[in-house]
XYZ file of C-alpha atoms in Angstrom:
701
model
C 32.831 18.489 -35.361
C 31.834 22.795 -33.292
C 28.197 23.029 -35.052
C 28.029 19.245 -33.296
C 29.171 20.767 -30.263
C 26.616 23.822 -30.870
C 23.373 21.862 -31.952
C 24.389 19.502 -28.929
C 24.676 22.801 -26.532
C 21.602 24.478 -27.781
C 19.516 20.947 -27.648
C 20.706 20.834 -24.091
C 20.149 23.927 -22.327
C 15.869 24.175 -24.431
C 15.913 20.499 -23.003
C 17.234 21.460 -19.573
C 15.563 25.225 -19.789
C 11.810 23.077 -19.634
C 12.459 20.539 -17.904
C 12.949 22.637 -15.419
C 10.901 24.645 -16.003
C 7.855 22.046 -15.418
C 10.134 20.586 -11.765
C 9.858 24.494 -10.031
C 5.445 24.156 -11.750
C 5.797 20.393 -9.884
C 7.337 22.131 -6.599
C 5.327 24.512 -6.124
C 2.319 22.750 -7.248
C 3.104 19.759 -4.154
C 3.746 22.914 -1.200
C 0.490 25.078 -1.427
C -1.371 22.624 0.170
C -0.747 21.990 4.656
C 3.047 20.862 5.359
C 3.559 16.812 6.859
C 6.343 17.723 8.791
C 6.569 14.075 10.488
C 7.647 12.352 7.505
C 10.660 14.475 7.424
C 11.234 13.752 11.124
C 10.667 10.259 10.783
C 13.659 9.974 7.249
C 15.456 12.112 9.480
C 15.566 10.150 11.968
C 15.628 6.412 11.058
C 18.494 7.887 8.329
C 19.769 3.846 7.987
C 15.668 2.391 8.253
C 15.443 4.704 4.322
C 18.483 4.217 3.271
C 17.961 -0.122 3.355
C 14.199 1.099 1.940
C 16.357 2.929 -1.672
C 18.348 0.018 -1.470
C 15.843 -2.990 -1.636
C 12.657 -0.873 -2.774
C 13.790 1.877 -5.466
C 17.167 -0.231 -6.599
C 16.481 -4.141 -5.610
C 12.417 -3.323 -6.872
C 11.549 -5.967 -4.546
C 7.601 -5.155 -4.309
C 8.565 -4.518 -8.204
C 10.107 -7.710 -8.983
C 6.832 -10.419 -6.192
C 5.111 -9.869 -10.229
C 8.203 -12.431 -12.200
C 7.799 -11.412 -15.638
C 7.180 -7.447 -15.243
C 9.635 -6.843 -12.280
C 12.800 -7.893 -14.537
C 11.573 -6.031 -17.478
C 11.430 -3.111 -15.134
C 15.185 -3.987 -13.085
C 17.087 -4.338 -16.774
C 15.256 -1.460 -18.022
C 15.681 0.745 -14.904
C 19.014 -0.112 -14.652
C 19.705 0.991 -17.662
C 18.759 3.967 -15.977
C 22.470 4.373 -14.316
C 24.630 2.245 -16.031
C 24.337 4.093 -19.013
C 24.369 7.612 -18.096
C 28.568 6.494 -18.286
C 27.479 6.484 -21.994
C 26.762 9.992 -22.003
C 29.254 11.536 -19.817
C 32.006 9.899 -22.608
C 29.333 11.199 -25.455
C 29.033 14.596 -24.314
C 32.562 13.927 -23.552
C 33.243 12.935 -27.575
C 30.933 15.645 -28.810
C 33.263 18.389 -26.871
C 36.588 17.229 -27.417
C 35.987 16.699 -30.922
C 34.983 20.229 -30.562
C 38.699 21.382 -29.855
C 41.227 18.939 -30.521
C 38.692 17.069 -33.816
C 39.538 13.764 -32.300
C 35.661 12.502 -30.042
C 37.801 9.796 -28.799
C 37.051 10.761 -25.346
C 36.441 7.606 -22.264
C 35.704 8.104 -18.705
C 39.573 8.881 -16.834
C 40.500 6.745 -15.055
C 37.784 3.715 -16.036
C 36.617 5.139 -19.405
C 38.859 2.508 -21.470
C 37.917 -0.627 -18.355
C 36.753 -3.588 -20.852
C 34.299 -4.049 -17.725
C 32.467 -0.806 -17.890
C 32.168 -1.442 -21.910
C 30.815 -4.689 -22.271
C 27.656 -3.411 -18.664
C 26.934 -0.698 -21.346
C 26.265 -2.600 -23.815
C 24.026 -5.330 -21.880
C 22.692 -3.915 -20.010
C 21.690 -1.964 -23.170
C 20.944 -5.245 -25.092
C 18.454 -6.110 -22.114
C 16.469 -2.872 -21.939
C 16.022 -3.444 -25.170
C 14.657 -6.911 -24.596
C 12.588 -5.369 -21.919
C 10.929 -3.505 -24.129
C 9.903 -6.303 -25.782
C 8.452 -7.783 -22.486
C 6.266 -4.471 -22.007
C 5.179 -4.188 -25.253
C 3.878 -8.068 -25.328
C 2.509 -7.866 -21.090
C 0.686 -4.890 -22.820
C -0.864 -6.396 -25.831
C -1.686 -9.492 -23.476
C -3.114 -7.572 -20.712
C -5.167 -4.897 -22.915
C -8.245 -3.050 -22.000
C -9.524 -3.703 -24.733
C -9.231 -7.106 -24.734
C -10.201 -7.511 -21.015
C -11.999 -5.068 -20.192
C -11.311 -3.764 -16.410
C -9.825 -7.286 -15.464
C -7.045 -5.244 -17.398
C -4.780 -4.041 -14.624
C -4.230 -1.695 -16.943
C -7.771 -1.113 -17.115
C -8.361 3.780 -16.185
C -4.474 3.811 -17.256
C -3.389 6.400 -19.786
C -2.421 4.029 -22.084
C -0.977 6.340 -24.941
C 1.475 8.157 -22.877
C 2.087 4.453 -22.178
C 3.758 3.025 -25.539
C 5.023 6.805 -26.766
C 7.669 6.229 -23.484
C 8.386 2.653 -25.482
C 8.789 4.388 -28.337
C 11.226 6.627 -26.665
C 13.445 4.551 -24.624
C 13.261 2.304 -27.879
C 15.158 5.451 -30.241
C 17.593 5.836 -26.907
C 18.511 2.514 -27.473
C 19.190 2.059 -30.837
C 20.991 5.350 -31.599
C 22.680 4.352 -28.620
C 23.985 1.589 -30.609
C 24.583 3.861 -33.610
C 26.293 5.762 -32.089
C 28.807 3.745 -30.635
C 29.235 1.729 -33.728
C 30.442 4.450 -35.864
C 32.626 4.774 -32.874
C 34.089 1.855 -32.831
C 34.168 1.378 -36.623
C 36.566 5.610 -36.708
C 38.390 4.001 -33.950
C 36.974 6.597 -31.808
C 35.211 3.989 -29.388
C 37.026 3.508 -25.529
C 36.718 0.303 -25.478
C 39.082 -2.488 -27.281
C 37.106 -5.356 -25.801
C 33.845 -5.963 -24.033
C 32.163 -4.225 -25.373
C 30.864 -6.785 -27.773
C 27.478 -5.189 -29.832
C 29.362 -1.715 -29.608
C 32.226 -3.347 -31.800
C 30.143 -6.369 -33.891
C 28.397 -2.908 -35.476
C 31.366 -0.954 -35.695
C 32.484 -4.248 -37.934
C 29.999 -3.642 -40.349
C 28.987 -0.241 -40.488
C 31.436 2.551 -42.396
C 34.374 4.496 -41.039
C 32.817 8.115 -41.228
C 32.685 11.065 -39.828
C 29.835 12.083 -40.148
C 27.999 9.111 -39.560
C 29.556 9.277 -36.181
C 28.106 13.005 -35.614
C 24.427 12.360 -36.721
C 24.565 9.841 -34.080
C 25.717 11.027 -31.686
C 23.131 13.703 -32.359
C 20.356 11.775 -32.424
C 21.084 10.284 -28.942
C 21.419 13.073 -27.472
C 18.355 14.738 -28.712
C 16.384 11.539 -28.143
C 17.803 11.435 -24.725
C 16.636 15.336 -24.328
C 13.007 14.918 -25.000
C 12.974 11.515 -23.267
C 13.619 14.373 -20.671
C 11.118 16.812 -21.465
C 8.654 13.873 -21.986
C 9.463 12.363 -19.478
C 9.158 15.071 -16.083
C 5.056 16.285 -18.459
C 3.630 12.131 -17.949
C 3.708 9.429 -15.443
C 6.693 8.036 -15.839
C 7.534 11.429 -13.207
C 8.520 8.297 -11.233
C 11.657 7.925 -12.232
C 12.593 10.694 -9.889
C 9.957 10.688 -6.916
C 10.080 7.408 -6.976
C 12.898 7.647 -4.801
C 11.556 10.453 -2.794
C 8.483 8.431 -2.481
C 9.799 5.950 -0.947
C 11.294 7.862 1.276
C 8.758 10.128 3.171
C 6.625 6.605 2.621
C 5.578 5.515 6.094
C 7.985 2.360 8.014
C 7.672 -0.329 7.533
C 4.790 -0.210 4.084
C 2.708 2.017 5.497
C -0.070 -0.628 6.753
C -0.746 -0.838 10.355
C -1.624 2.329 12.759
C -3.580 4.482 10.180
C -2.417 8.080 10.064
C -2.811 11.041 12.525
C -5.262 13.723 11.080
C -3.390 16.724 11.364
C -4.182 20.614 10.758
C -1.404 22.921 9.137
C 1.277 19.743 10.391
C -0.128 19.231 13.680
C -2.021 16.837 14.965
C -6.091 18.091 15.404
C -6.538 18.960 19.315
C -10.080 18.369 19.271
C -10.235 20.536 22.872
C -8.527 23.586 20.984
C -11.423 26.094 21.311
C -9.665 27.318 18.433
C -10.364 24.348 16.219
C -12.188 25.010 11.823
C -14.373 21.525 11.455
C -14.030 22.582 8.159
C -9.928 22.187 8.264
C -10.959 18.255 9.440
C -9.868 15.792 7.462
C -9.597 16.589 3.421
C -12.379 17.967 1.632
C -10.573 19.655 -1.785
C -7.755 20.058 -3.044
C -5.667 21.970 -1.901
C -5.698 20.294 1.535
C -3.002 17.477 -0.507
C -0.564 17.568 1.882
C 3.263 17.692 -0.939
C 3.848 13.519 0.128
C 0.089 13.351 -1.207
C 1.704 15.277 -4.614
C 3.856 12.577 -4.133
C 1.931 10.097 -4.125
C 0.292 11.504 -7.641
C 3.660 12.373 -9.520
C 4.404 8.650 -8.929
C 2.071 7.136 -10.210
C 3.520 4.266 -12.723
C 0.037 3.452 -14.023
C 1.171 0.009 -13.815
C -2.947 -1.364 -12.207
C -1.055 -3.231 -9.436
C -3.080 -2.189 -7.212
C -6.624 -2.482 -9.097
C -5.954 -6.242 -9.591
C -5.382 -7.286 -6.291
C -7.863 -4.775 -4.925
C -11.221 -6.842 -3.977
C -13.668 -4.214 -4.182
C -12.553 -3.724 -8.188
C -12.540 -7.522 -8.380
C -16.321 -8.188 -7.648
C -17.871 -5.005 -10.165
C -17.955 -2.355 -7.784
C -16.151 1.823 -9.296
C -13.345 1.786 -6.288
C -10.102 1.105 -7.832
C -7.140 2.340 -6.341
C -5.073 3.477 -8.729
C -7.695 6.044 -10.464
C -8.302 7.159 -7.116
C -4.931 8.779 -7.253
C -4.844 9.231 -11.384
C -8.590 11.165 -10.778
C -7.344 13.575 -7.871
C -3.842 14.085 -10.087
C -6.061 15.117 -13.259
C -8.254 17.368 -10.746
C -5.342 18.943 -8.956
C -3.277 19.001 -12.583
C -6.946 21.320 -14.173
C -7.183 23.662 -10.972
C -3.188 24.046 -10.870
C -3.548 27.615 -12.791
C -5.732 28.747 -9.512
C -3.777 26.663 -7.141
C -0.212 28.875 -7.552
C -1.939 32.872 -7.955
C -3.944 31.733 -4.589
C -0.784 31.341 -2.731
C 1.104 33.853 -4.298
C -2.000 36.169 -2.863
C -3.569 37.231 -6.874
C -7.410 36.288 -8.379
C -7.651 34.346 -10.810
C -9.861 35.355 -13.910
C -9.970 32.340 -15.909
C -13.971 31.239 -15.504
C -13.290 27.545 -16.268
C -10.761 26.767 -14.116
C -12.904 28.497 -10.841
C -15.532 26.512 -12.196
C -13.943 23.107 -12.428
C -12.811 24.778 -8.215
C -16.455 24.599 -7.533
C -16.442 20.678 -8.236
C -16.549 18.879 -4.893
C -13.645 16.791 -3.920
C -15.713 14.002 -2.724
C -19.802 14.072 -4.120
C -21.646 12.632 -7.266
C -20.912 15.304 -9.560
C -17.358 15.146 -8.096
C -13.815 14.526 -9.015
C -14.396 10.960 -6.435
C -17.680 9.159 -6.133
C -19.560 8.421 -2.747
C -19.688 4.992 -3.596
C -15.625 4.956 -4.596
C -14.374 6.671 -1.012
C -16.972 3.927 1.525
C -16.692 0.564 -1.185
C -13.184 0.833 0.628
C -12.252 -2.529 2.766
C -8.945 -1.130 4.163
C -7.535 -4.025 3.820
C -4.753 -2.655 2.262
C -3.343 -4.554 -0.912
C -3.141 -1.590 -2.395
C -0.355 -0.203 -0.400
C 0.819 -3.436 -0.257
C 2.139 -4.074 -3.809
C 2.538 -0.436 -5.300
C 6.089 -0.838 -6.190
C 6.424 2.824 -5.554
C 4.907 3.763 -1.790
C 1.602 5.042 -3.221
C -0.657 4.771 -0.196
C -3.875 4.933 -1.040
C -5.877 4.209 2.785
C -4.663 7.229 3.377
C -6.378 9.425 0.965
C -9.336 8.079 1.245
C -9.294 8.164 5.004
C -8.239 12.247 4.829
C -12.115 11.456 1.651
C -13.608 9.818 4.734
C -12.883 12.434 8.079
C -13.860 15.785 5.908
C -16.880 13.732 4.651
C -17.988 12.294 8.058
C -17.618 15.473 10.460
C -17.993 17.745 7.969
C -20.635 16.924 5.657
C -22.222 14.283 7.831
C -22.660 12.231 4.696
C -21.728 8.496 5.055
C -23.928 5.132 4.773
C -27.220 5.364 6.474
C -26.406 2.050 8.466
C -23.293 2.862 9.747
C -24.662 6.008 11.604
C -26.819 3.259 13.222
C -22.847 2.074 14.781
C -21.802 5.209 15.542
C -24.963 5.925 17.660
C -24.335 2.651 19.192
C -20.119 3.262 19.828
C -21.404 6.642 21.255
C -23.901 5.571 24.270
C -22.714 2.035 24.786
C -19.589 1.136 23.965
C -19.711 -0.934 21.154
C -20.975 -1.001 17.450
C -23.735 -3.866 18.229
C -25.309 -1.295 21.472
C -25.290 -3.229 24.007
C -24.860 -3.028 27.327
C -21.550 -3.244 29.114
C -22.724 -5.534 31.828
C -22.831 -8.549 29.048
C -18.974 -7.768 28.410
C -18.699 -10.458 31.155
C -21.483 -12.663 30.228
C -19.447 -15.598 28.721
C -17.118 -16.203 31.318
C -20.217 -18.343 32.719
C -19.486 -20.379 30.265
C -16.837 -21.423 31.296
C -15.168 -24.269 34.002
C -12.581 -22.027 35.416
C -12.560 -18.711 37.255
C -11.188 -15.392 34.591
C -9.962 -12.613 36.811
C -12.260 -9.388 36.077
C -9.913 -5.967 36.598
C -11.593 -4.437 39.415
C -9.508 -1.261 40.098
C -5.056 -2.290 39.789
C -4.259 -5.929 37.595
C -3.987 -8.964 39.801
C -0.482 -9.815 41.180
C 0.645 -12.379 39.410
C -0.961 -11.970 37.171
C 0.753 -11.262 32.995
C -1.355 -10.746 30.336
C -4.455 -8.672 30.094
C -6.736 -10.702 27.848
C -7.895 -7.511 25.585
C -11.635 -9.231 24.524
C -12.952 -7.267 22.124
C -16.534 -6.933 21.278
C -17.422 -9.101 19.012
C -15.455 -11.405 21.221
C -17.637 -10.384 23.947
C -20.669 -10.072 22.773
C -21.233 -11.675 18.938
C -21.927 -15.967 19.573
C -19.234 -17.337 16.682
C -16.880 -15.267 18.575
C -17.069 -16.054 22.133
C -16.239 -19.638 21.148
C -12.768 -18.250 19.789
C -12.122 -15.909 23.625
C -13.121 -19.378 25.303
C -11.024 -21.591 23.572
C -8.027 -18.683 23.298
C -9.147 -19.062 27.209
C -9.346 -22.693 27.794
C -5.944 -22.808 26.634
C -4.333 -19.570 28.674
C -5.603 -21.613 31.906
C -3.670 -25.138 31.004
C -1.235 -23.832 29.638
C -0.258 -22.299 33.364
C -0.852 -17.992 31.675
C -2.051 -16.385 34.593
C -4.440 -13.346 32.285
C -7.348 -11.223 33.576
C -10.356 -9.635 32.266
C -11.444 -5.995 32.226
C -14.846 -6.594 31.675
C -17.557 -3.572 31.399
C -14.603 -1.291 31.765
C -13.831 -2.490 28.560
C -15.184 -0.215 25.634
C -14.878 -0.832 21.655
C -10.610 -0.187 21.066
C -11.774 2.655 18.007
C -10.800 0.974 15.529
C -14.934 1.176 13.280
C -14.843 5.120 14.417
C -11.013 5.188 12.877
C -12.097 3.834 9.782
C -15.620 4.820 9.086
C -14.089 8.517 9.772
C -15.349 9.894 12.505
C -11.736 11.082 13.989
C -13.669 12.018 17.325
C -15.101 9.803 18.681
C -11.825 7.208 18.308
C -10.101 10.001 20.420
C -12.731 9.035 23.050
C -12.948 6.291 22.197
C -9.389 6.155 22.307
C -8.684 8.218 25.119
C -11.068 6.434 27.500
C -9.540 2.677 26.924
C -5.790 4.373 27.575
C -6.404 5.529 31.004
C -8.449 3.112 31.957
C -5.411 0.662 30.607
C -3.295 2.943 32.042
C -4.674 3.045 35.844
C -4.811 -0.697 35.918
C -0.829 -0.860 35.348
C -1.262 -2.926 31.473
C 2.297 -3.703 30.371
C 0.341 -6.919 27.846
C -1.792 -6.699 26.597
C -3.590 -10.364 23.882
C -5.989 -9.568 21.837
C -7.334 -12.112 19.201
C -9.251 -9.224 17.885
C -7.130 -8.171 14.992
C -8.113 -4.736 13.878
C -8.556 -4.386 18.531
C -4.219 -5.728 18.319
C -3.400 -3.468 15.057
C -5.965 -0.515 16.575
C -3.668 -1.067 20.890
C 0.087 -1.907 19.160
C -0.067 0.989 16.667
C -2.484 3.493 17.338
C -2.453 4.210 20.857
C 1.116 5.130 21.001
C 0.257 7.959 19.031
C -2.293 8.791 22.461
C -0.433 7.913 24.633
C -1.079 4.386 25.767
C 2.205 2.303 24.746
C 2.158 -1.760 25.436
C 3.348 -4.790 24.194
C 0.167 -6.185 21.730
C 0.189 -9.593 20.990
C -1.954 -11.483 18.522
C -3.680 -14.265 19.985
C -1.681 -16.457 17.692
C 1.553 -15.368 18.064
C 1.113 -16.004 22.009
C -0.863 -19.888 21.510
C 1.844 -20.593 18.932
C 4.357 -19.791 20.968
C 3.027 -21.210 24.726
C 3.317 -24.583 21.505
C 7.365 -24.301 20.590
C 7.335 -24.447 24.636
C 5.446 -28.178 25.220
C 2.972 -25.263 27.352
C 0.434 -26.400 24.881
C 0.437 -29.946 23.511
C -1.892 -30.887 20.495
C -2.588 -34.563 20.116
C -5.205 -35.974 19.459
C -5.681 -35.597 15.938
C -7.799 -33.684 13.184
C -8.186 -35.305 9.467
C -9.923 -32.585 8.016
C -8.417 -30.391 5.268
C -8.743 -27.319 6.205
C -7.772 -24.064 4.895
C -6.241 -21.048 6.773
C -8.487 -17.364 5.441
C -4.925 -14.574 5.958
C -7.130 -11.987 7.943
C -6.107 -8.158 6.391
C -5.443 -6.245 9.873
C -3.517 -9.349 11.043
C -2.022 -10.467 7.775
C -1.171 -7.627 4.936
C -1.488 -5.286 8.217
C 1.071 -6.666 10.657
C 3.080 -9.321 9.009
C 1.862 -12.341 11.174
C 1.818 -14.804 8.368
C 3.853 -17.346 10.551
C 1.997 -18.934 14.138
C -1.486 -19.848 12.302
C 0.276 -21.560 10.742
C 2.392 -23.029 12.044
C -0.179 -23.882 15.247
C -1.645 -25.694 12.634
C 1.109 -27.787 10.944
C 1.427 -28.615 14.693
C -2.403 -31.022 14.756
C -1.853 -33.675 13.743
C -3.830 -35.450 11.762
C -4.387 -30.845 9.660
C -3.210 -30.939 6.240
C -3.533 -27.557 5.293
C -4.040 -26.250 1.577
C -3.854 -22.232 0.346
C -5.941 -21.076 -1.786
C -4.621 -19.257 -5.237
C -4.887 -15.964 -2.961
C -2.961 -15.846 -0.039
C -0.772 -14.206 2.841
C 0.126 -10.564 1.458
C -1.824 -11.581 -1.682
C -4.639 -12.047 0.874
C -8.351 -11.462 -0.425
C -10.368 -9.447 1.901
C -14.447 -10.667 3.609
C -15.286 -7.102 3.233
C -15.765 -6.672 6.864
C -12.882 -4.053 7.206
C -12.800 0.492 6.947
C -15.629 -0.807 8.857
C -17.568 -2.067 6.300
C -18.636 -4.642 8.534
C -21.981 -1.798 9.716
C -22.608 -1.097 5.259
C -25.061 -3.027 3.438
C -22.653 -4.600 -0.312
C -25.206 -3.306 -2.432
C -23.008 -3.130 -5.448
C -21.768 -6.125 -7.440
C -20.832 -8.859 -5.896
C -19.932 -9.365 -2.254
C -16.560 -10.111 -1.313
C -16.655 -13.258 1.339
C -18.287 -14.592 -1.455
C -16.083 -14.313 -3.386
C -13.541 -15.770 -0.593
C -15.262 -18.274 -0.146
C -15.749 -19.396 -3.588
C -12.499 -19.796 -3.642
C -12.048 -21.393 -0.814
C -14.029 -23.377 -2.221
C -12.255 -24.560 -4.976
C -9.994 -25.926 -3.057
C -12.610 -28.400 -1.612
C -11.792 -27.510 2.393
C -13.856 -29.709 4.673
C -12.894 -26.622 7.653
C -12.106 -22.358 6.819
C -9.610 -21.545 9.161
C -9.208 -18.163 10.234
C -7.798 -16.107 13.459
C -10.456 -12.620 13.113
C -14.323 -13.338 15.000
C -14.944 -10.044 11.441
C -13.992 -13.170 8.540
C -15.539 -16.088 10.945
C -18.617 -13.469 10.594
C -18.978 -12.239 6.501
C -16.642 -15.381 5.572
C -19.480 -17.438 7.772
C -22.728 -15.354 6.499
C -21.398 -16.541 3.324
C -20.957 -20.152 3.716
C -24.454 -21.036 5.135
C -26.054 -19.475 1.132
C -23.217 -21.363 -0.282
C -25.869 -24.456 2.082
C -28.407 -22.774 1.641
C -28.314 -23.264 -2.509
C -25.873 -27.021 -2.053
C -22.807 -25.107 -3.645
C -20.941 -26.133 -0.331
C -21.202 -29.277 1.906
C -23.409 -29.127 4.602
C -20.532 -30.382 8.034
C -18.076 -27.507 5.869
C -17.819 -24.637 9.235
C -15.651 -21.911 9.388
C -13.778 -22.133 12.986
C -10.633 -20.167 14.568
C -7.262 -21.615 14.492
C -7.726 -21.505 18.991
C -10.706 -23.431 18.593
C -9.008 -26.037 16.349
C -6.045 -26.633 19.190
C -8.271 -26.733 21.869
C -10.395 -29.556 20.822
C -6.393 -31.662 19.721
C -4.586 -30.817 22.529
C -8.342 -30.846 25.297
C -8.539 -34.199 23.888
C -4.978 -35.953 25.035
C -6.076 -34.629 28.851
């Protein structure tokens, strides 16, 4: 056994040295960029929450199990890595003990002969084999050669995936060979429980040489696999837990990340601020958390399969957005690492790559990729390793907008309107209160302070005050609050855009200007509680204003109305005998997890037959308006709102309901096109949930 121990030791030292060198390279590369101290601070301050995330997402595989067949297969393969660590302890122990005593019958102290452990080892190994078969079937069934871009593996590095499956298969069959040979020689620590190993021991010959060769093969395949893992996409085995640990809670959605320079929030009044440092213009501007995203991508394509842009034939694939940056980072790594050490790199090929812009016609990321994103969050929601694709897109947009002044021309009109008039349409602020004149009761407008006894400030929003279809929702909500006896007031002309379109476009300076103006107004008025009808305003006020010192209790109108119905302050009585399908607004649903309240309201309205679309709740499909896309033309592929309405029409609805003014506009436009072509009935319309509720409530009076 001495020769086995020597060979095993040499193989281990070589493999660990190679893997360690690669890990050192990856660490140095990840830390060439700016720091991200807020990630560490949050993880440290919220240790309990982070522990829960590790248990639920990493060990419990929560996100993967949403995709049941592949999720179950991955669950067993992953747990095989954990449980079979005990087998490697036994294998190395057997080699060392065999070299010393001549008897490789080592067992782990205390638990090493426990039949339950032997059973778990064999069970998880068999389950792992079945998982490998499932993975192979899934990959063949979803092959890009057959499905093209409809395959979630389109664009993935397929050869590496098959190599890893082959290597895991080799690890498992050599495991059983080694354990079976040990059982045949009487060296297996278990007399029962290890059902597969003991069964193999019955048919294999009692041969010490076979056991020694099998042990070396098993350890050898494991060590080769280790080296492959740290040089491939399967690096996620080690980096995914770290990426989950340092990801934003609850899930990277809600607020957009603050723009930072050298780890600190940007101060636009700082005279020494270098404008070239705004956003991400080159790969070296990526923080170590961004590199963790690169390293953790499994290329599974779940993000791609859910992306509304990709599903409507646009060039954006969230997966390839990450992979293209990762591949570029590896290509220019020699220069980045040399520059970090103060050394000038002489490799002309690498230097040529450095001239390639991060975003551009000939860049790493094509502008059409960057501007196709609606910020819907489907990619972040589905990613099993918590990659934050939207953060990457926003950082690149910030550089393009504020440094390069390069963005779709239509968005420039929206920016000018926000700068000059405080709303995307460029209408006079005095028109913000016109909708009040159409009501038969008084709505108080804040002049200085919130009127005494007022509970909520009703944040009407630009669309709710100025867009005709959205004004119907505004009036319905105001009337419902009035009926329920909820005292509220509005800002009227003092209200400006929340800043969401500017921030999602990448114009962070304009967002800061609008947000600080609104925060000053709200604070001076003494506002504590806000109700908003627009999910974009709701998300910005609730999640992003605290970044700038504006902290309020913010609710969406569906949340407040559902509460008032439950409390009996609003009573829907008049039946609405219609089949209604509900569209989840992305910034209400995925970004803020408000799924139940709009549906609860509809469920309380007599006569309503609710019919879910195929893609709903956390898998809901975007209307196409988010990420400032509301103010940009959609010139590539199928229109996203048309795709969503096509899906709605499969339910044969009488009405499409939603809870967002942007969604109402986008879906309404697509439905009108369908009516003109005869594909939708003339009576079909899009309404807000509040409009359904007021129709039922008012009929009872």
